[in-house]
Short mmCIF file of C-alpha atoms and ligand atoms in Angstrom, two decimals:
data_model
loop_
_atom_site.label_atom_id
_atom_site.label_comp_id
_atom_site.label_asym_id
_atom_site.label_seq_id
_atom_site.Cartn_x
_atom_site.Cartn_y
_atom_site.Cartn_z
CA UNK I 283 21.31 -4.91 23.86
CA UNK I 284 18.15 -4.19 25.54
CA UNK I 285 15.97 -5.51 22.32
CA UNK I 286 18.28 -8.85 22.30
CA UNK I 287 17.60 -8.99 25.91
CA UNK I 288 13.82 -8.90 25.71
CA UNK I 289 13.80 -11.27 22.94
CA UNK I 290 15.80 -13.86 24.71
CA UNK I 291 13.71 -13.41 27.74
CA UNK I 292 10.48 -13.99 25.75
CA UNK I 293 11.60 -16.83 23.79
CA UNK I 294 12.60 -18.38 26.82
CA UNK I 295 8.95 -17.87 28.43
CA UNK I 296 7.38 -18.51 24.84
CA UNK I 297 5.81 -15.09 25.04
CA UNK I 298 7.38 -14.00 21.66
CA UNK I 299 5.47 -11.25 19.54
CA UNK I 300 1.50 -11.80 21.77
CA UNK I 301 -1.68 -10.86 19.97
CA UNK I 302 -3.80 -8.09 22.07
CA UNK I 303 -7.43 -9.66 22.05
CA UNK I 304 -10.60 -7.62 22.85
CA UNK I 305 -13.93 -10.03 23.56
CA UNK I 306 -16.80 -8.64 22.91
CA UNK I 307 -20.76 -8.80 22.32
CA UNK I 308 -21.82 -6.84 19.47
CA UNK I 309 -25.13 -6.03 18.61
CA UNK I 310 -26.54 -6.80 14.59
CA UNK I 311 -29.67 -5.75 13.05
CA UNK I 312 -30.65 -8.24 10.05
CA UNK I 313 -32.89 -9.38 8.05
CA UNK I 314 -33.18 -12.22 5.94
CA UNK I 315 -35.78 -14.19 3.46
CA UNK I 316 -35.40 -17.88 5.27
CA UNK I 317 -37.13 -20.77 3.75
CA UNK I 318 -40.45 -21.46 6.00
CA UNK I 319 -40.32 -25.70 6.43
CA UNK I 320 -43.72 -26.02 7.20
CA UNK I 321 -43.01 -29.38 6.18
CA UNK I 322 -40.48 -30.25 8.93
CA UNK I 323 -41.49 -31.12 12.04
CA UNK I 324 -38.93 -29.94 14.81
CA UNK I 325 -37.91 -33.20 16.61
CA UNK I 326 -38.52 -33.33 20.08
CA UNK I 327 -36.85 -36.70 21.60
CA UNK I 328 -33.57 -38.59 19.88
CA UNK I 329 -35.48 -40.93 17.69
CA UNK I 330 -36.85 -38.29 16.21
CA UNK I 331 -33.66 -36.39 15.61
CA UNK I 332 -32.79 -39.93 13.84
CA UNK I 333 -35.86 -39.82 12.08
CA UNK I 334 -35.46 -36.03 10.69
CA UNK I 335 -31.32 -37.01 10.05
CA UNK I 336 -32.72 -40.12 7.90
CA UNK I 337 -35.08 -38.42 5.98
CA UNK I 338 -32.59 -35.28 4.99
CA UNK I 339 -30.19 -37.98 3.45
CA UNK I 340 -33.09 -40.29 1.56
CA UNK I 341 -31.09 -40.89 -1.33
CA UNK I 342 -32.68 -39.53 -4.35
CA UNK I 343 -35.30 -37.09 -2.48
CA UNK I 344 -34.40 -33.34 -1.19
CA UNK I 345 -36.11 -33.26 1.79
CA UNK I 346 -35.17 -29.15 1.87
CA UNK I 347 -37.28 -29.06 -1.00
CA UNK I 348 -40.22 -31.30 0.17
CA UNK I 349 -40.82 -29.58 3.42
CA UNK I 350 -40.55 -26.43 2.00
CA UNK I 351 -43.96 -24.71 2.19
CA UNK I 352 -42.71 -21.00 1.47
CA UNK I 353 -40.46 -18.06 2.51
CA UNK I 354 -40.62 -15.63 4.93
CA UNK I 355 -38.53 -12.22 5.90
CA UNK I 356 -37.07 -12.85 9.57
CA UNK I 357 -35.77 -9.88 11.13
CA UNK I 358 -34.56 -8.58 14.62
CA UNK I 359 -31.80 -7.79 16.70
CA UNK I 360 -29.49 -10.21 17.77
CA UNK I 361 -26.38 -10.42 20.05
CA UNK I 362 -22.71 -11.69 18.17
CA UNK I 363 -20.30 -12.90 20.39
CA UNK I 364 -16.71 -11.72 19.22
CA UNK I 365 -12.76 -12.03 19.60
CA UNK I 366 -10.95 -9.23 17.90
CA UNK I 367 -7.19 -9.26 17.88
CA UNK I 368 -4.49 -7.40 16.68
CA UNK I 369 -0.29 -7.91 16.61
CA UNK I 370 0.73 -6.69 20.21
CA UNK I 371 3.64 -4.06 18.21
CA UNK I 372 3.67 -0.59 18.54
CA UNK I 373 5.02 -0.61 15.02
CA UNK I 374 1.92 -2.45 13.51
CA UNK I 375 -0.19 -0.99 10.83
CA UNK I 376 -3.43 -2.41 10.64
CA UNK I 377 -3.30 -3.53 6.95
CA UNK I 378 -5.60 -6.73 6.40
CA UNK I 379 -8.43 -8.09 8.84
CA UNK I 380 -9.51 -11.92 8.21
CA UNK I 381 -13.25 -12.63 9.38
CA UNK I 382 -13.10 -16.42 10.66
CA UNK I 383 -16.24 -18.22 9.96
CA UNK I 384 -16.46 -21.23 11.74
CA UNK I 385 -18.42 -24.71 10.65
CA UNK I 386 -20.71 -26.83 12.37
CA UNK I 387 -19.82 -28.91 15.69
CA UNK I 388 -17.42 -25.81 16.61
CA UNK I 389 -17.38 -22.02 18.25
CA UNK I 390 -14.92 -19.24 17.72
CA UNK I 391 -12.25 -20.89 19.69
CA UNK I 392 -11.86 -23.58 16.68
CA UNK I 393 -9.40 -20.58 15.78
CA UNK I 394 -7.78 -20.11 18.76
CA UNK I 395 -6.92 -23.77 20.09
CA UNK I 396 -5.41 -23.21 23.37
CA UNK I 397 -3.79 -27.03 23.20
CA UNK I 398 -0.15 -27.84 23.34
CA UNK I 399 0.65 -24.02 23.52
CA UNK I 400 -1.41 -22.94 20.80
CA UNK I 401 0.41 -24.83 18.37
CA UNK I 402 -2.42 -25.22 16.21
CA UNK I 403 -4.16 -21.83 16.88
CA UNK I 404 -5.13 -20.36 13.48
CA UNK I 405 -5.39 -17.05 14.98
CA UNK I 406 -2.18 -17.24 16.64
CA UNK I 407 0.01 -17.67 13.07
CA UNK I 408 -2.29 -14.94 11.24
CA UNK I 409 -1.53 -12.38 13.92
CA UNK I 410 1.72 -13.33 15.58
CA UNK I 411 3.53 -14.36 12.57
CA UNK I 412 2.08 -12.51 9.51
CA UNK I 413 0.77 -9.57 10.76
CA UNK I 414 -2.79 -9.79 10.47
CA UNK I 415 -5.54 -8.45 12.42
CA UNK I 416 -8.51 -11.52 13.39
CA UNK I 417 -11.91 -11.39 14.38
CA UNK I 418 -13.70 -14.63 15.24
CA UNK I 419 -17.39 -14.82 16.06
CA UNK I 420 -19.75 -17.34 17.19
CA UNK I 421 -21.93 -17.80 14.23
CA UNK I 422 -25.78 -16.55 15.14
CA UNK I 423 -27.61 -18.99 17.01
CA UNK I 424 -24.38 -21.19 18.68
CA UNK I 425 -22.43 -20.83 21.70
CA UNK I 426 -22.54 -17.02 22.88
CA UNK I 427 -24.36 -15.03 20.24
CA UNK I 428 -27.95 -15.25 20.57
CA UNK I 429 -29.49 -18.71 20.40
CA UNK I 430 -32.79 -19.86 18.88
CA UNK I 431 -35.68 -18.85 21.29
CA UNK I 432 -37.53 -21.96 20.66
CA UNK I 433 -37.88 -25.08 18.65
CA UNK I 434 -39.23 -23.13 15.98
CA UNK I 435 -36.53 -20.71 15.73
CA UNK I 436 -34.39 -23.94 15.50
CA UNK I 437 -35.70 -24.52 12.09
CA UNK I 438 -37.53 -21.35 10.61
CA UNK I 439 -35.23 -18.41 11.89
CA UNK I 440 -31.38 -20.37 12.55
CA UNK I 441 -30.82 -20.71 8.79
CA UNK I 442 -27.73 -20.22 6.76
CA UNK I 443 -29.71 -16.89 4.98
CA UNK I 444 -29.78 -14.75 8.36
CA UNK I 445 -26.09 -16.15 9.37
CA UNK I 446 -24.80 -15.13 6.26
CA UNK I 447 -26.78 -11.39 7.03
CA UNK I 448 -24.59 -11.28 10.41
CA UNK I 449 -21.38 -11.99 8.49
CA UNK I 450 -22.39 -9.19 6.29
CA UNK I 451 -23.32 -6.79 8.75
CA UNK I 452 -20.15 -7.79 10.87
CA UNK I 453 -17.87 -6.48 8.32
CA UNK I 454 -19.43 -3.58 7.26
CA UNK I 455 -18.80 -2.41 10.85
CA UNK I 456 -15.38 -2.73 10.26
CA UNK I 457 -15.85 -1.43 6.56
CA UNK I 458 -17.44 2.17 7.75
CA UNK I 459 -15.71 1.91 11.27
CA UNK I 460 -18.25 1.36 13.94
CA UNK I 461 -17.16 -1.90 15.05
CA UNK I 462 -16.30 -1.01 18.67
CA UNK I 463 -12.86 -0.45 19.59
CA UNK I 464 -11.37 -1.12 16.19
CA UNK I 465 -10.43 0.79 13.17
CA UNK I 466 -12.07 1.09 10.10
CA UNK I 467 -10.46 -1.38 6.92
CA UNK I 468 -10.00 -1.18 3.74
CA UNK I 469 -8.54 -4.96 3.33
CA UNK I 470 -10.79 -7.61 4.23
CA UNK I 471 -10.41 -11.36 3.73
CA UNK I 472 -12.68 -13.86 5.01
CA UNK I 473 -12.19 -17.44 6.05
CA UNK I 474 -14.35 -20.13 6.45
CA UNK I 475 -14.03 -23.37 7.76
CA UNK I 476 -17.37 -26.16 6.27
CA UNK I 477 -20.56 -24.70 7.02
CA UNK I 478 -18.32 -21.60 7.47
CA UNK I 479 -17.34 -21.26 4.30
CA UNK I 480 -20.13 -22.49 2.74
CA UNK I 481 -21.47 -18.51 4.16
CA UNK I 482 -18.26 -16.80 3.29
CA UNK I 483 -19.27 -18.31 0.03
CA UNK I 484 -22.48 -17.09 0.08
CA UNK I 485 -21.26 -13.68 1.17
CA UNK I 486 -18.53 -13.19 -1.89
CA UNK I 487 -21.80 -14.47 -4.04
CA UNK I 488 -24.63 -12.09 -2.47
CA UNK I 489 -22.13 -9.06 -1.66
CA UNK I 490 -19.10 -9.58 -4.66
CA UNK I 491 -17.51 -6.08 -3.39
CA UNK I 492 -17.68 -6.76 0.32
CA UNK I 493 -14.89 -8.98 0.52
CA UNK I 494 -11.18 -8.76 -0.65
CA UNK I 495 -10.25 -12.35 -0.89
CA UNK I 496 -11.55 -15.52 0.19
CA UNK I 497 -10.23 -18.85 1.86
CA UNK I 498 -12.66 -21.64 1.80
CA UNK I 499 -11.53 -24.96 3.91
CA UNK I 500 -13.37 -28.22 4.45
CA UNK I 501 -15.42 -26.77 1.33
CA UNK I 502 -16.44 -28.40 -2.08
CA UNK I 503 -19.36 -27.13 -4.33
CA UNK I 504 -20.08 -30.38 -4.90
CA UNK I 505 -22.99 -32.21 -2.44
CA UNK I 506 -22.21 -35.55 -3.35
CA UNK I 507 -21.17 -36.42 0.22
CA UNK I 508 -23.36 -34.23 2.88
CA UNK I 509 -25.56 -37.42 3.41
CA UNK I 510 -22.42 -39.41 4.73
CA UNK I 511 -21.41 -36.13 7.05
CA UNK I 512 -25.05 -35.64 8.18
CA UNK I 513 -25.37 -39.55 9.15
CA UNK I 514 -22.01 -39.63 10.16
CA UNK I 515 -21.96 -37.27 12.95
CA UNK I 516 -24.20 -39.38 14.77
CA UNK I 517 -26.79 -36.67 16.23
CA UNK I 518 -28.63 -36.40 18.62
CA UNK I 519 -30.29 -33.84 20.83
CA UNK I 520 -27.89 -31.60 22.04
CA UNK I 521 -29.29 -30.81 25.33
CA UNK I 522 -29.41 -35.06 25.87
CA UNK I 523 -25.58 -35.54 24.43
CA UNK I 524 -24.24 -32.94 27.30
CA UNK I 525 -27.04 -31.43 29.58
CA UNK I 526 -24.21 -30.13 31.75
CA UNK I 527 -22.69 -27.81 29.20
CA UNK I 528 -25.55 -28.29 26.60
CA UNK I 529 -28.50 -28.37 28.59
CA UNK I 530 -29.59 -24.75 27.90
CA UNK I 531 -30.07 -25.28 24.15
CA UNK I 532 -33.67 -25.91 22.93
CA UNK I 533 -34.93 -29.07 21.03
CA UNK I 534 -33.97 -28.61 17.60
CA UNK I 535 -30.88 -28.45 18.17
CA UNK I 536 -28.40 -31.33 17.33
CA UNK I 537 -25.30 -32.58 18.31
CA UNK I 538 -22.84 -35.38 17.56
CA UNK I 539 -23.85 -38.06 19.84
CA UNK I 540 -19.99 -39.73 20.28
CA UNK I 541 -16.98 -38.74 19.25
CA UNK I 542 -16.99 -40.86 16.37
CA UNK I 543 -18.92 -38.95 15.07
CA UNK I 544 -15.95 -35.85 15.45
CA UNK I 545 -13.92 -38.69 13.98
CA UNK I 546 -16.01 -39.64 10.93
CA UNK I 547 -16.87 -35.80 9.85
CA UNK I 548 -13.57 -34.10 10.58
CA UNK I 549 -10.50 -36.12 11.15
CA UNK I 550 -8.91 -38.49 9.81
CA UNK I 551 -7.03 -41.40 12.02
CA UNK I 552 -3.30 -41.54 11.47
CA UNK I 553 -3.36 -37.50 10.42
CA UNK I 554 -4.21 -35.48 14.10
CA UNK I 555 -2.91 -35.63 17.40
CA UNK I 556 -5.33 -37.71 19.23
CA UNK I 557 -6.05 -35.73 22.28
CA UNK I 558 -7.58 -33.10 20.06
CA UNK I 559 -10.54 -35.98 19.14
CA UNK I 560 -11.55 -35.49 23.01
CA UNK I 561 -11.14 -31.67 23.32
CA UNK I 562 -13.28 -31.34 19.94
CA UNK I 563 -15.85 -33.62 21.30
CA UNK I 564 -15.65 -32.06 25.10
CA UNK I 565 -15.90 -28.64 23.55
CA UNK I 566 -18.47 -29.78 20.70
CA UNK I 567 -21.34 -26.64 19.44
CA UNK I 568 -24.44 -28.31 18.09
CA UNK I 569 -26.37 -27.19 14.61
CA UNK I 570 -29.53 -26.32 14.28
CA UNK I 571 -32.27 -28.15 12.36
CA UNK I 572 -32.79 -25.03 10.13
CA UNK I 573 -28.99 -24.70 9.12
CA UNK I 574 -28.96 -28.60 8.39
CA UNK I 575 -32.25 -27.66 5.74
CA UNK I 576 -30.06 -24.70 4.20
CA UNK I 577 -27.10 -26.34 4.08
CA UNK I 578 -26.90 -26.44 0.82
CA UNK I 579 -28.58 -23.76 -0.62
CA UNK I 580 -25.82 -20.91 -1.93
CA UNK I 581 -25.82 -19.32 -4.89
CA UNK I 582 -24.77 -21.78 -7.89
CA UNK I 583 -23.09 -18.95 -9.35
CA UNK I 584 -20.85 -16.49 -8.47
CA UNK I 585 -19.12 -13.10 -10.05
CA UNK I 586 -16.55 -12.59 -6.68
CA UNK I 587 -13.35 -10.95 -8.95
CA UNK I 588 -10.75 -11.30 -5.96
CA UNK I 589 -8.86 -14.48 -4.97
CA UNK I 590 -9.79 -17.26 -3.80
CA UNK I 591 -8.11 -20.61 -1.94
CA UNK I 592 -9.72 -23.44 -1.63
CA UNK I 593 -8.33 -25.83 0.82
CA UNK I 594 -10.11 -29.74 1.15
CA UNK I 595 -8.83 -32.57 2.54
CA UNK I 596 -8.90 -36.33 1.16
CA UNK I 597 -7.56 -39.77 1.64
C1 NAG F 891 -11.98 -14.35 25.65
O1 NAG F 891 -12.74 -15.44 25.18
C2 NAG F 891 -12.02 -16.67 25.10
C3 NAG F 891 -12.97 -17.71 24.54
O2 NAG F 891 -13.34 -17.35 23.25
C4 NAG F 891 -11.50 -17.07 26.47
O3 NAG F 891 -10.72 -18.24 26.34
C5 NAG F 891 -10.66 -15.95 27.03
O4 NAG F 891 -10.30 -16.28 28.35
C6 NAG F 891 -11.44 -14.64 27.05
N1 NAG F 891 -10.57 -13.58 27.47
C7 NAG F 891 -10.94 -12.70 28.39
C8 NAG F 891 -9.94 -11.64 28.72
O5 NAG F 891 -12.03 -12.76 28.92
C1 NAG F 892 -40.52 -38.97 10.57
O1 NAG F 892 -40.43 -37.87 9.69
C2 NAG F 892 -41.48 -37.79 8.75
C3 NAG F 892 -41.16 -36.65 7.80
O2 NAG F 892 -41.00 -35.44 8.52
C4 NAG F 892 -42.81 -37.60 9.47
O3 NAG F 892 -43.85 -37.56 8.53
C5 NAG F 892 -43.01 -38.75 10.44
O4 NAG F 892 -44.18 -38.50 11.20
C6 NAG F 892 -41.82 -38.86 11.37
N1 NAG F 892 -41.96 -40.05 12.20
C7 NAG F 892 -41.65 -40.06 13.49
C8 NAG F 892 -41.87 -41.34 14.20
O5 NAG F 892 -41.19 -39.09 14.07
C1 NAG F 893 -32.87 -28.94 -2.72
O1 NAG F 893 -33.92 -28.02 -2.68
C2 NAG F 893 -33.56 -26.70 -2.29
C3 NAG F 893 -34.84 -25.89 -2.13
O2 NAG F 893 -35.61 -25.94 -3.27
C4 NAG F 893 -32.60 -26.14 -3.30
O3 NAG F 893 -32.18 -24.82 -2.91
C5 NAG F 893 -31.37 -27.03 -3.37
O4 NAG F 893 -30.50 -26.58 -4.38
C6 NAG F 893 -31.78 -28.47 -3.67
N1 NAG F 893 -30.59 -29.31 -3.51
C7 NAG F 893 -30.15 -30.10 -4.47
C8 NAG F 893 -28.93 -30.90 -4.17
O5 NAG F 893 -30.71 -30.16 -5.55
C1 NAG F 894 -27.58 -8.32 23.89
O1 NAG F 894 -26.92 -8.37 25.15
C2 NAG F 894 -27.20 -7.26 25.98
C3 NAG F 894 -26.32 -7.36 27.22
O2 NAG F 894 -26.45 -8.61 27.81
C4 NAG F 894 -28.68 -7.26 26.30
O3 NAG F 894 -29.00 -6.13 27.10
C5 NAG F 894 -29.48 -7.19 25.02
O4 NAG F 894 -30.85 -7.31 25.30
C6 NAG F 894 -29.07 -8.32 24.09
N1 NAG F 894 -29.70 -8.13 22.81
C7 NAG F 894 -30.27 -9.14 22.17
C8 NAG F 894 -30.82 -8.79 20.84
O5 NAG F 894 -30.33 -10.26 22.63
C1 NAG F 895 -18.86 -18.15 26.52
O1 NAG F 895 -18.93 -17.45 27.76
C2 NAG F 895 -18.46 -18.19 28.89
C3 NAG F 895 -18.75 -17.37 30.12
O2 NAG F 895 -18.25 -16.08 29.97
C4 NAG F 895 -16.99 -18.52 28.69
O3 NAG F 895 -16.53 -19.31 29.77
C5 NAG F 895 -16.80 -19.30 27.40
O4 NAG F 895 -15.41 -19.50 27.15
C6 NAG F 895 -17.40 -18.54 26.23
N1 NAG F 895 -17.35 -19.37 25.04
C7 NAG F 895 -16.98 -18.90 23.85
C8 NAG F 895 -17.00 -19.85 22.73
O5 NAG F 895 -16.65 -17.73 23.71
C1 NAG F 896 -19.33 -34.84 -7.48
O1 NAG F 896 -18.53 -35.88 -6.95
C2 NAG F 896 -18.92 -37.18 -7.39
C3 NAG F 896 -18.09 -38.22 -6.63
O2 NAG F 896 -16.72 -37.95 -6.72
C4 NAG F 896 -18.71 -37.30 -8.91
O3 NAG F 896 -19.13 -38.56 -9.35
C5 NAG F 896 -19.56 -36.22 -9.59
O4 NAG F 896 -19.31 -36.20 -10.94
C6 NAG F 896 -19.25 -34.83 -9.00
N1 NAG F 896 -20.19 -33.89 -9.54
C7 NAG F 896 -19.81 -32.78 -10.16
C8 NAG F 896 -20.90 -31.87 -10.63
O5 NAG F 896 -18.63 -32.47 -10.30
#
């Protein structure tokens, strides 16, 4: 009676079965062999951003490849902004953690949508309904880890290589147990969403026995169509597009300059509810230079023996 009490009471406050959520900042030391674009000049007003955005989606030229003038091992220590959570049930049993990657344009909270209740929060199905335990980071360089130090570091050291190095040395912490304040695993999936899972890709590619299973969304192997998402988002300098909430990033960084732009590269009209179009753009990340070079460089081939779902929309 007591149970069916509690239950009723929590449905009735729509607190049924809550995650238990730890933020944290967690420290990774990485290294990585990043492509040097000697080539590239960062840009430093909006027409240049244009400029740069134009010349990355010539058709018939890879600019990645032109302004290319070597490699070069970046290393250091860098800070990785985290949400860990588990089900809120003394009876729970820690079986699976899912790594969230998340793409371009977004943070960790693309997981973790507080709108309309959290109807749409990724994290909030994994954990409340089926059990699983989440962690979702900012990827290196965006939001709360550890940004680029200068517009340099936009395009030389914020690359897709060293991201994909923080991924990795995010879950072995939770592979030999020194993530802090969790428990080692044994089952680990990882989930991308675009850019996202273009590492988690990378990952299952580079490091086959690192992951247990792998969910790629918004992903395709095939390129055909990063010019039209690259043009389409509209960018401009971040730290122009919101200097309120922006302002602190360096140039080199981009962001979409409307949301149109949100529109064009992630929804599609008729299929979302619309206030999300606003919160996306009002809560918008921007990309760096460097990860719009690199975009596209993962391994062609890959041995990864586990499962894999591949999720992509269309029209
Ligand atoms: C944890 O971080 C999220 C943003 O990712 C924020 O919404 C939430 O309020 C934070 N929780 C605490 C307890 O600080
Ligand atoms: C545009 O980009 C090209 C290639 O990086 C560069 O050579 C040129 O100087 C740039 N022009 C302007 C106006 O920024
Ligand atoms: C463009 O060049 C880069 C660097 O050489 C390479 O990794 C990438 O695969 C190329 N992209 C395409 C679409 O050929
Ligand atoms: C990480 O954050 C801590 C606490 O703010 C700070 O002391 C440390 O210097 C940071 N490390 C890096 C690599 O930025
Ligand atoms: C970053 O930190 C600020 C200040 O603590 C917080 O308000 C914001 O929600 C955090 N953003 C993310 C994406 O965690
Ligand atoms: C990529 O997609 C385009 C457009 O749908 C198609 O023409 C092309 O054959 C595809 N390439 C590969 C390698 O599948």
């Amino acid at each position: 009676m007591q149970v069916l009490t509690t239950l009723v009471l929590s449905a009735l406050l729509g607190l049924a079965a809550s995650r238990k959520c730890i933020n944290q900042t967690v420290e990774v030391q990485i290294a990585a062999r990043n492509g040097v674009f000697g080539g590239v000049s960062v840009p430093q007003t909006n027409v240049e951003v244009t400029n740069f955005t134009l010349r990355v989606t010539k058709q018939g030229h890879n600019f990645t490849n032109e302004g290319l003038t070597g490699y070069d091992t970046v290393s250091g220590s860098y800070n990785i902004s985290t949400q860990y959570c588990v089900p809120d049930k003394p009876s729970w049993k820690r079986p699976v953690l899912q790594i969230l990657t998340h793409g371009i344009g977004f943070d960790k909270t693309y997981w973790d949508l507080s709108y309309q209740d959290f109807r749409y929060s990724y994290v909030k199905n994994a954990v409340d309904k089926h059990g699983y335990a989440t962690l979702s980071y900012d990827r290196l360089g965006i939001a709360n880890s550890t940004h680029a130090e200068n517009s340099k570091g936009t395009r030389d050291e914020i690359q897709s290589f060293l991201e994909v190095q923080a991924l990795r040395a995010l879950t072995e912490k939770f592979r030999d147990g020194t993530f802090p304040r969790a428990p080692k695993y044994k089952k680990i999936v990882h989930v991308g969403h675009s850019f996202g899972s273009s590492q988690t890709y990378a990952l299952s590619a580079m490091y086959p026995t690192l992951s247990d299973g792998v969910v790629l969304t918004g992903f395709s192997m095939n390129s055909s169509f990063v010019g039209e998402f690259i043009l389409g988002g509209n960018f401009l300098q971040a730290a122009l597009v919101a200097p309120e909430r922006l302002g602190a990033y360096p140039r080199g960084y981009i962001a979409d300059s409307d949301v149109e732009g949100i529109l064009t590269q992630f929804l599609l009209p008729g299929y979302y509810s619309p206030p999300l179009l606003n919160i996306a753009f009002s809560t918008q990340q921007p990309a760096t230079i460097g990860e719009i070079l690199t975009l596209g460089s993962v391994p062609m081939t890959n041995t990864f023996a586990g499962p894999v779902l591949v999720i992509a929309g269309g029209m």
